[in-house]
CSV table of C-alpha atoms and ligand atoms in Angstrom, one decimal:
chain,number,residue,atom,x,y,z
A,1,MET,CA,-35.8,23.8,12.1
A,2,PRO,CA,-35.4,20.7,14.2
A,3,ASN,CA,-38.3,20.5,16.6
A,4,PRO,CA,-37.2,19.9,20.2
A,5,THR,CA,-40.8,19.5,21.5
A,6,ARG,CA,-41.3,16.2,19.6
A,7,PRO,CA,-40.3,12.8,20.9
A,8,ARG,CA,-36.7,12.0,20.0
A,9,LEU,CA,-35.4,9.4,17.5
A,10,LEU,CA,-31.8,8.3,16.6
A,11,THR,CA,-30.4,6.0,14.0
A,12,GLY,CA,-27.3,6.0,11.7
A,13,ASP,CA,-24.9,4.4,9.4
A,14,THR,CA,-21.2,3.4,9.6
A,15,PRO,CA,-19.0,4.8,6.7
A,16,THR,CA,-17.5,1.5,5.7
A,17,SER,CA,-18.2,2.3,2.0
A,18,THR,CA,-18.6,5.4,-0.1
A,19,GLY,CA,-22.4,5.1,-0.2
A,20,LEU,CA,-25.6,3.4,0.8
A,21,HIS,CA,-27.5,0.6,-0.8
A,22,LEU,CA,-31.0,-0.7,-1.3
A,23,GLY,CA,-31.0,-2.6,2.0
A,24,HIS,CA,-30.4,0.7,3.8
A,25,TYR,CA,-33.3,2.2,1.8
A,26,VAL,CA,-36.0,-0.3,2.7
A,27,GLY,CA,-34.6,-1.2,6.1
A,28,SER,CA,-34.1,2.3,7.5
A,29,LEU,CA,-34.0,5.3,5.2
A,30,GLU,CA,-37.7,5.0,4.2
A,31,ASN,CA,-38.5,5.2,8.0
A,32,ARG,CA,-36.2,8.1,8.5
A,33,LEU,CA,-37.9,10.0,5.8
A,34,HIS,CA,-41.3,9.4,7.3
A,35,PHE,CA,-40.2,10.1,10.8
A,36,GLN,CA,-38.5,13.4,9.9
A,37,ASP,CA,-41.9,15.3,10.3
A,38,HIS,CA,-43.0,13.5,13.4
A,39,TYR,CA,-39.8,13.2,15.6
A,40,ASP,CA,-36.9,15.3,16.7
A,41,CYS,CA,-34.6,13.3,14.6
A,42,TYR,CA,-30.8,12.6,15.0
A,43,PHE,CA,-29.0,10.8,12.2
A,44,LEU,CA,-25.5,9.7,13.2
A,45,ILE,CA,-22.4,8.7,11.1
A,46,ALA,CA,-20.5,6.2,13.1
A,47,ASN,CA,-17.1,7.2,11.7
A,48,VAL,CA,-15.2,6.0,14.9
A,49,HIS,CA,-16.8,2.6,14.5
A,50,ALA,CA,-15.5,2.4,10.9
A,51,PHE,CA,-12.1,2.1,12.4
A,52,THR,CA,-13.1,-1.3,13.7
A,53,THR,CA,-12.4,-2.8,10.3
A,54,LEU,CA,-10.7,0.0,8.4
A,55,ALA,CA,-8.2,1.5,10.9
A,56,GLU,CA,-5.4,1.2,8.3
A,57,ARG,CA,-7.5,3.3,5.8
A,58,PRO,CA,-8.5,6.6,7.5
A,59,ALA,CA,-8.6,8.6,4.3
A,60,ASP,CA,-11.2,6.1,3.0
A,61,ILE,CA,-13.2,6.6,6.2
A,62,ARG,CA,-13.2,10.3,5.6
A,63,ALA,CA,-14.2,10.0,2.0
A,64,ASN,CA,-17.0,7.5,2.9
A,65,THR,CA,-18.3,9.9,5.5
A,66,LEU,CA,-18.8,12.6,3.1
A,67,GLY,CA,-20.2,10.1,0.6
A,68,ILE,CA,-22.9,8.9,3.1
A,69,ILE,CA,-23.8,12.5,3.9
A,70,LYS,CA,-24.3,13.1,0.2
A,71,ASP,CA,-26.5,10.1,0.0
A,72,TRP,CA,-28.6,11.2,2.9
A,73,LEU,CA,-29.2,14.4,1.2
A,74,ALA,CA,-29.9,12.8,-2.2
A,75,VAL,CA,-32.5,10.6,-0.5
A,76,GLY,CA,-34.1,13.5,1.1
A,77,LEU,CA,-32.9,13.6,4.7
A,78,ASP,CA,-32.9,17.2,5.5
A,79,PRO,CA,-30.5,19.0,7.8
A,80,GLU,CA,-32.9,21.8,8.3
A,81,ARG,CA,-35.4,19.5,9.9
A,82,SER,CA,-33.2,16.9,11.4
A,83,THR,CA,-29.8,16.9,13.1
A,84,PHE,CA,-27.0,15.2,11.5
A,85,VAL,CA,-24.4,14.0,13.9
A,86,LEU,CA,-20.8,13.1,13.4
A,87,GLN,CA,-19.8,10.5,16.1
A,88,SER,CA,-16.1,11.5,16.4
A,89,GLU,CA,-17.1,15.2,17.1
A,90,VAL,CA,-19.3,14.3,20.0
A,91,PRO,CA,-17.0,13.7,23.0
A,92,ALA,CA,-19.7,12.7,25.4
A,93,ILE,CA,-20.4,9.5,23.4
A,94,ALA,CA,-16.8,8.2,24.1
A,95,GLU,CA,-17.1,9.1,27.7
A,96,LEU,CA,-20.5,7.4,28.1
A,97,THR,CA,-19.1,4.3,26.4
A,98,PHE,CA,-16.6,3.7,29.2
A,99,PHE,CA,-19.2,3.8,31.9
A,100,PHE,CA,-21.7,1.6,29.9
A,101,ALA,CA,-18.9,-1.0,29.3
A,102,MET,CA,-19.0,-1.6,33.1
A,103,LEU,CA,-22.7,-2.5,32.8
A,104,ILE,CA,-22.5,-5.3,30.2
A,105,PRO,CA,-20.8,-8.6,31.0
A,106,PHE,CA,-17.9,-9.4,28.6
A,107,ASN,CA,-19.3,-12.7,27.7
A,108,LYS,CA,-22.6,-11.3,26.8
A,109,VAL,CA,-21.0,-8.9,24.3
A,110,MET,CA,-19.1,-11.8,22.7
A,111,ARG,CA,-22.3,-13.9,22.4
A,112,ASN,CA,-24.1,-11.0,20.6
A,113,PRO,CA,-25.4,-12.6,17.4
A,114,THR,CA,-25.0,-9.6,15.2
A,115,LEU,CA,-21.3,-9.5,16.2
A,116,LYS,CA,-20.9,-13.2,15.6
A,117,THR,CA,-22.5,-12.9,12.1
A,118,GLU,CA,-20.3,-9.9,11.2
A,119,ILE,CA,-17.1,-11.8,12.3
A,120,ASP,CA,-18.2,-14.7,10.2
A,121,THR,CA,-19.4,-12.9,7.0
A,122,LYS,CA,-16.6,-10.3,7.0
A,123,GLY,CA,-14.0,-13.1,7.4
A,124,LEU,CA,-12.5,-11.4,10.6
A,125,GLY,CA,-11.4,-14.8,12.0
A,126,ASP,CA,-9.9,-14.4,15.4
A,127,SER,CA,-7.7,-11.5,14.4
A,128,TYR,CA,-10.2,-8.6,14.9
A,129,PRO,CA,-9.1,-5.8,17.2
A,130,PHE,CA,-10.3,-5.3,20.8
A,131,GLY,CA,-12.2,-2.3,19.5
A,132,PHE,CA,-14.4,-4.5,17.3
A,133,PRO,CA,-16.7,-6.0,19.9
A,134,MET,CA,-16.3,-2.7,21.8
A,135,TYR,CA,-18.4,-1.0,19.1
A,136,ALA,CA,-21.4,-2.8,20.3
A,137,VAL,CA,-21.0,-1.0,23.7
A,138,GLY,CA,-20.2,2.2,21.8
A,139,GLN,CA,-23.4,1.9,20.0
A,140,CYS,CA,-25.3,1.9,23.3
A,141,ALA,CA,-23.7,5.3,23.9
A,142,ASP,CA,-24.4,6.6,20.4
A,143,ILE,CA,-28.0,6.0,21.1
A,144,LEU,CA,-28.4,6.9,24.8
A,145,ALA,CA,-26.4,10.0,24.6
A,146,PHE,CA,-29.5,11.4,22.8
A,147,ARG,CA,-32.0,9.7,25.0
A,148,PRO,CA,-34.3,8.8,22.1
A,149,GLU,CA,-37.5,6.8,22.3
A,150,LEU,CA,-37.3,5.3,18.8
A,151,VAL,CA,-34.4,3.7,16.9
A,152,PRO,CA,-35.3,2.9,13.2
A,153,VAL,CA,-33.0,0.0,12.2
A,154,GLY,CA,-32.8,-3.1,10.1
A,155,GLU,CA,-33.4,-6.6,11.6
A,156,ASP,CA,-29.6,-7.2,11.9
A,157,GLN,CA,-29.4,-4.5,14.5
A,158,GLU,CA,-32.0,-6.0,16.9
A,159,ALA,CA,-29.6,-7.6,19.1
A,160,HIS,CA,-27.7,-4.3,19.5
A,161,ILE,CA,-30.8,-2.5,20.4
A,162,GLU,CA,-31.6,-5.1,22.9
A,163,MET,CA,-28.2,-4.7,24.5
A,164,CYS,CA,-28.8,-0.9,24.6
A,165,ARG,CA,-32.1,-1.5,26.3
A,166,ASP,CA,-30.5,-3.7,28.9
A,167,VAL,CA,-27.8,-1.0,29.6
A,168,ALA,CA,-30.3,1.8,29.9
A,169,GLY,CA,-32.4,-0.3,32.3
A,170,LYS,CA,-29.4,-1.3,34.3
A,171,PHE,CA,-28.2,2.3,34.6
A,172,ASN,CA,-31.7,3.5,35.7
A,173,GLN,CA,-31.8,0.7,38.3
A,174,LEU,CA,-28.3,1.1,39.7
A,175,TYR,CA,-28.0,4.8,39.7
A,176,CYS,CA,-31.4,6.4,39.5
A,177,GLY,CA,-33.3,4.2,42.0
A,178,VAL,CA,-35.6,2.6,39.4
A,179,ASN,CA,-37.2,-0.6,40.6
A,180,ASN,CA,-36.3,-3.8,38.8
A,181,ARG,CA,-40.1,-4.5,38.4
A,182,THR,CA,-40.7,-1.2,36.7
A,183,PRO,CA,-42.0,-1.7,33.1
A,184,PRO,CA,-39.5,-0.4,30.5
A,185,ASP,CA,-42.0,2.3,29.4
A,186,GLU,CA,-42.2,3.7,32.8
A,187,HIS,CA,-38.5,4.1,33.7
A,188,THR,CA,-38.3,7.9,33.2
A,189,ALA,CA,-41.6,8.4,35.1
A,190,HIS,CA,-39.9,6.6,38.0
A,191,GLY,CA,-36.8,8.8,37.9
A,192,GLY,CA,-34.7,6.9,35.3
A,193,LEU,CA,-32.4,9.1,33.3
A,194,PHE,CA,-32.7,7.0,30.1
A,195,PRO,CA,-36.0,6.2,28.2
A,196,ILE,CA,-35.7,2.4,27.2
A,197,PRO,CA,-35.5,2.9,23.4
A,198,LYS,CA,-37.6,0.8,21.0
A,199,ALA,CA,-36.3,-0.5,17.7
A,200,LYS,CA,-38.5,0.3,14.7
A,201,ILE,CA,-37.7,-2.3,12.0
A,202,GLY,CA,-38.2,-1.1,8.4
A,203,ARG,CA,-40.7,-2.2,5.7
A,204,VAL,CA,-38.2,-5.0,4.7
A,205,ALA,CA,-36.5,-6.3,7.9
A,206,ARG,CA,-33.5,-7.8,6.0
A,207,LEU,CA,-32.9,-7.4,2.3
A,208,PRO,CA,-30.7,-10.2,1.0
A,209,GLY,CA,-27.7,-9.3,-1.0
A,210,LEU,CA,-27.1,-10.3,-4.7
A,211,ASP,CA,-25.4,-13.4,-3.5
A,212,GLY,CA,-28.8,-14.6,-2.1
A,213,VAL,CA,-27.2,-15.7,1.1
A,214,ASN,CA,-26.1,-12.8,3.3
A,215,LYS,CA,-28.0,-9.6,4.0
A,216,MET,CA,-27.2,-6.9,1.5
A,217,SER,CA,-24.1,-5.2,3.0
A,218,LYS,CA,-21.7,-2.4,2.2
A,219,SER,CA,-18.8,-4.6,3.1
A,220,LEU,CA,-19.6,-7.8,1.3
A,221,GLY,CA,-19.7,-6.8,-2.3
A,222,ASN,CA,-23.3,-8.0,-2.7
A,223,ALA,CA,-25.0,-4.7,-2.9
A,224,ILE,CA,-26.9,-2.4,-5.4
A,225,PHE,CA,-25.8,1.1,-4.3
A,226,LEU,CA,-28.2,4.1,-4.5
A,227,THR,CA,-25.5,5.7,-6.8
A,228,ASP,CA,-25.3,2.7,-9.2
A,229,ASP,CA,-26.1,3.9,-12.7
A,230,THR,CA,-28.9,2.4,-14.8
A,231,LYS,CA,-26.7,-0.1,-16.6
A,232,THR,CA,-24.9,-1.2,-13.4
A,233,VAL,CA,-28.2,-2.0,-11.7
A,234,GLN,CA,-29.4,-4.1,-14.5
A,235,LYS,CA,-26.0,-5.9,-14.9
A,236,LYS,CA,-26.0,-6.7,-11.2
A,237,LEU,CA,-29.6,-8.1,-11.3
A,238,ASN,CA,-28.7,-10.1,-14.5
A,239,LYS,CA,-26.0,-11.9,-12.6
A,240,ILE,CA,-28.4,-13.3,-10.1
A,241,THR,CA,-28.6,-17.1,-10.6
A,242,VAL,CA,-32.1,-18.7,-10.6
A,243,GLN,CA,-32.0,-22.4,-10.1
A,244,PRO,CA,-34.9,-24.7,-9.4
A,245,ASP,CA,-34.7,-26.7,-6.2
A,246,ALA,CA,-33.4,-30.3,-6.9
A,247,THR,CA,-36.2,-32.1,-5.3
A,248,THR,CA,-39.3,-29.9,-6.0
A,249,ASN,CA,-38.0,-28.7,-9.4
A,250,LEU,CA,-39.4,-25.3,-8.5
A,251,VAL,CA,-37.7,-22.0,-7.8
A,252,PRO,CA,-37.9,-21.6,-4.0
A,253,GLN,CA,-40.2,-19.0,-2.8
A,254,SER,CA,-37.4,-17.7,-0.6
A,255,HIS,CA,-35.3,-16.9,-3.7
A,256,VAL,CA,-33.7,-13.5,-3.6
A,257,LEU,CA,-35.3,-12.5,-6.9
A,258,LEU,CA,-38.7,-13.1,-5.4
A,259,GLN,CA,-37.7,-11.1,-2.3
A,260,TYR,CA,-36.7,-8.3,-4.5
A,261,CYS,CA,-40.1,-8.4,-6.3
A,262,ASP,CA,-41.8,-8.1,-2.9
A,263,ALA,CA,-39.7,-5.2,-1.9
A,264,PHE,CA,-39.7,-3.2,-5.2
A,265,LEU,CA,-42.7,-4.1,-7.4
A,266,PRO,CA,-46.3,-3.3,-6.7
A,267,GLU,CA,-47.8,-5.9,-4.2
A,268,GLU,CA,-50.3,-7.5,-6.7
A,269,ARG,CA,-47.6,-7.9,-9.4
A,270,ALA,CA,-45.2,-9.4,-6.9
A,271,LYS,CA,-47.9,-12.0,-5.9
A,272,GLU,CA,-48.6,-12.8,-9.4
A,273,ILE,CA,-44.9,-13.6,-10.1
A,274,ARG,CA,-44.6,-15.7,-7.0
A,275,ALA,CA,-47.7,-17.6,-8.1
A,276,THR,CA,-46.2,-18.3,-11.4
A,277,TYR,CA,-43.0,-19.6,-9.9
A,278,ALA,CA,-45.0,-21.7,-7.5
A,279,ALA,CA,-46.9,-23.3,-10.3
A,280,GLY,CA,-43.8,-24.2,-12.1
A,281,THR,CA,-44.8,-22.4,-15.2
A,282,ASP,CA,-41.9,-21.6,-17.6
A,283,VAL,CA,-40.9,-18.2,-16.4
A,284,MET,CA,-38.5,-15.9,-18.4
A,285,HIS,CA,-36.3,-14.8,-15.6
A,286,GLY,CA,-34.7,-12.2,-17.8
A,287,HIS,CA,-38.1,-10.6,-18.2
A,288,ILE,CA,-38.6,-10.4,-14.4
A,289,LYS,CA,-35.1,-9.1,-14.0
A,290,ALA,CA,-35.7,-6.4,-16.6
A,291,GLU,CA,-39.0,-5.5,-15.0
A,292,LEU,CA,-37.2,-5.2,-11.6
A,293,GLY,CA,-34.4,-3.2,-13.2
A,294,ASN,CA,-37.0,-0.6,-14.5
A,295,ALA,CA,-38.7,-0.3,-11.0
A,296,LEU,CA,-35.3,0.1,-9.4
A,297,ASN,CA,-34.1,2.6,-11.9
A,298,ASN,CA,-37.3,4.6,-11.5
A,299,LEU,CA,-36.9,4.7,-7.8
A,300,LEU,CA,-33.2,5.6,-7.9
A,301,GLU,CA,-33.1,8.1,-10.7
A,302,PRO,CA,-34.3,11.3,-8.7
A,303,MET,CA,-31.7,10.3,-6.0
A,304,ARG,CA,-29.0,9.9,-8.6
A,305,GLN,CA,-29.8,13.3,-10.1
A,306,ARG,CA,-29.6,15.0,-6.7
A,307,ARG,CA,-26.5,13.1,-5.8
A,308,ALA,CA,-24.8,14.0,-9.1
A,309,LYS,CA,-25.0,17.6,-8.0
A,310,LEU,CA,-23.0,16.9,-5.0
A,311,GLU,CA,-20.0,15.4,-6.7
A,312,GLY,CA,-16.6,17.0,-6.5
A,313,PRO,CA,-15.0,19.7,-4.1
A,314,THR,CA,-18.3,21.7,-3.9
A,315,GLY,CA,-20.2,18.7,-2.8
A,316,ASP,CA,-17.6,17.9,-0.2
A,317,ALA,CA,-17.9,21.4,1.0
A,318,THR,CA,-21.7,21.1,1.2
A,319,ALA,CA,-21.3,17.8,3.2
A,320,THR,CA,-18.8,19.3,5.5
A,321,ALA,CA,-20.9,22.3,6.2
A,322,VAL,CA,-23.9,19.9,6.9
A,323,ILE,CA,-21.8,18.0,9.4
A,324,ARG,CA,-20.7,21.4,11.1
A,325,GLN,CA,-24.3,22.5,11.2
A,326,GLY,CA,-25.4,19.5,13.3
A,327,LEU,CA,-22.6,19.8,16.0
A,328,THR,CA,-23.9,22.6,18.2
A,329,LYS,CA,-27.3,21.0,18.8
A,330,ALA,CA,-26.0,17.4,18.9
A,331,ASN,CA,-23.3,18.4,21.5
A,332,ALA,CA,-25.8,20.5,23.5
A,333,LEU,CA,-27.9,17.4,24.1
A,334,ALA,CA,-25.1,14.9,24.5
A,335,GLU,CA,-23.3,17.1,27.0
A,336,GLN,CA,-26.6,17.6,29.0
A,337,THR,CA,-27.0,13.8,29.0
A,338,LEU,CA,-23.4,13.3,30.2
A,339,ASP,CA,-23.8,16.0,32.9
A,340,LEU,CA,-26.9,14.3,34.2
A,341,ALA,CA,-25.4,10.8,34.0
A,342,LYS,CA,-22.2,12.1,35.9
A,343,GLN,CA,-24.6,13.4,38.7
A,344,LYS,CA,-26.1,10.0,39.0
A,345,LEU,CA,-22.7,8.2,39.0
A,346,GLY,CA,-21.2,10.6,41.5
A,347,THR,CA,-18.5,11.8,39.1
A,348,HIS,CA,-19.8,15.2,38.8
A,349,PHE,CA,-17.8,18.0,40.4
A,350,GLY,CA,-19.4,21.0,38.7
A,351,PRO,CA,-20.4,21.8,35.2
A,352,ARG,CA,-18.0,21.9,32.3
A,353,ASN,CA,-18.3,24.3,29.4
A,354,LEU,CA,-16.9,22.8,26.2
A,355,THR,CA,-17.6,25.2,23.4
A,356,PHE,CA,-18.7,24.0,20.0
A,357,PRO,CA,-18.7,26.5,17.1
B,1,LIG,P1,-21.4,-3.0,7.0
B,1,LIG,O1,-21.3,-4.3,6.0
B,1,LIG,O2,-20.2,-2.2,7.0
B,1,LIG,O3,-21.8,-3.5,8.4
B,1,LIG,P2,-24.1,-2.3,6.4
B,1,LIG,O4,-24.5,-2.5,4.9
B,1,LIG,O5,-24.6,-3.5,7.3
B,1,LIG,O6,-22.6,-2.0,6.4
B,1,LIG,P3,-24.7,-0.4,8.3
B,1,LIG,O7,-24.1,1.0,8.3
B,1,LIG,O8,-24.1,-1.3,9.3
B,1,LIG,O9,-24.7,-1.0,6.9
B,1,LIG,O10,-26.3,-0.3,8.7
B,1,LIG,C1,-27.0,1.0,8.7
B,1,LIG,C2,-28.5,0.6,8.9
B,1,LIG,O11,-29.0,0.1,7.8
B,1,LIG,C3,-28.8,-0.3,10.1
B,1,LIG,O12,-30.0,0.2,10.7
B,1,LIG,C4,-29.0,-1.6,9.4
B,1,LIG,O13,-29.8,-2.4,10.2
B,1,LIG,C5,-29.6,-1.3,8.1
B,1,LIG,N1,-29.4,-2.3,7.1
B,1,LIG,C6,-28.1,-2.5,6.6
B,1,LIG,N2,-28.3,-3.5,5.7
B,1,LIG,C7,-29.6,-3.8,5.7
B,1,LIG,C8,-30.3,-4.8,4.9
B,1,LIG,N3,-29.7,-5.5,4.0
B,1,LIG,N4,-31.6,-4.9,5.0
B,1,LIG,C9,-32.3,-4.1,5.9
B,1,LIG,N5,-31.7,-3.2,6.6
B,1,LIG,C10,-30.4,-3.0,6.5
B,2,LIG,MG1,-23.7,-3.4,9.4
């Protein structure tokens, strides 16, 4: 059973692809697995935010949503211990978004470095919809609706969490009488509604993609997915180009292959490989890739086996049941947050009783 006496944690994924990748694993999923037994955990699927780039493909968003839930189950996230939340089914999130949008200057949203990078790398040019930058504000509501203390994320999300901290602080000051010199950790003790949440960055803050340039990303075609089979994993690794630097004639220590060694091989072995490359010794890149492939396949195999059991209509039914299972608890908390927020905002004219099955 989820444990409501523990401090709360919220994090999540956007269903922009059918499944999750290794960047998710080292950047956030590992932390989620660890924190499941220490926090009252909420894991959110941001399916509304998937419409920012996939509005013309709603059926894909639905399939991706089920796919990501299945990946969560395959990795070991447990709906008996944690609460799975489907964003579109929690109306309080959308309502809070509107109020929070008043607390963030428009230009500040547009300067958000994570948004800028996404516009760049996803090739959105200047034709992205109004809703695209809006998602950064919506994400503040995703988080604050659950008033968590901790948000485990990859490094790319730090700017969003910073914005969320700003919004929470501003709300507490404007509407709850918290002094602007009150330290973030003391806001709730001084009457603030929202704890100022902290980001918890994963073991690997930013896993690069197979292109060696961008972060590994669902939307950029540079990912090894948790569902990739043994051969596909090895094929993808084999395609990584390893070129020595033109001036030093050495493979740079920042090379993606070496970053993967750090992330997925035992520490001592990764150091050894780095030292070999630093010394300019003739290295068989193919051998290193094979070693990495083995390590990755050993890591992924138990997940693949659990995931295989969730294929097809029965798996879809399981994922749907898991989504429904979380809704009552998620909505109870989000509705309570909204109710308290409306009291502070002066928009409260009595309780409302939405019922969620
Ligand atoms: P998209 O390309 O659609 O933005 P994504 O691959 O970035 O997808 P998200 O759903 O946006 O995935 O991110 C979910 C979580 O995983 C976030 O906490 C994010 O910081 C983390 N994450 C995503 N990619 C990486 C990565 N390459 N390294 C570390 N953490 C990551
Ligand atoms: Mg992303």
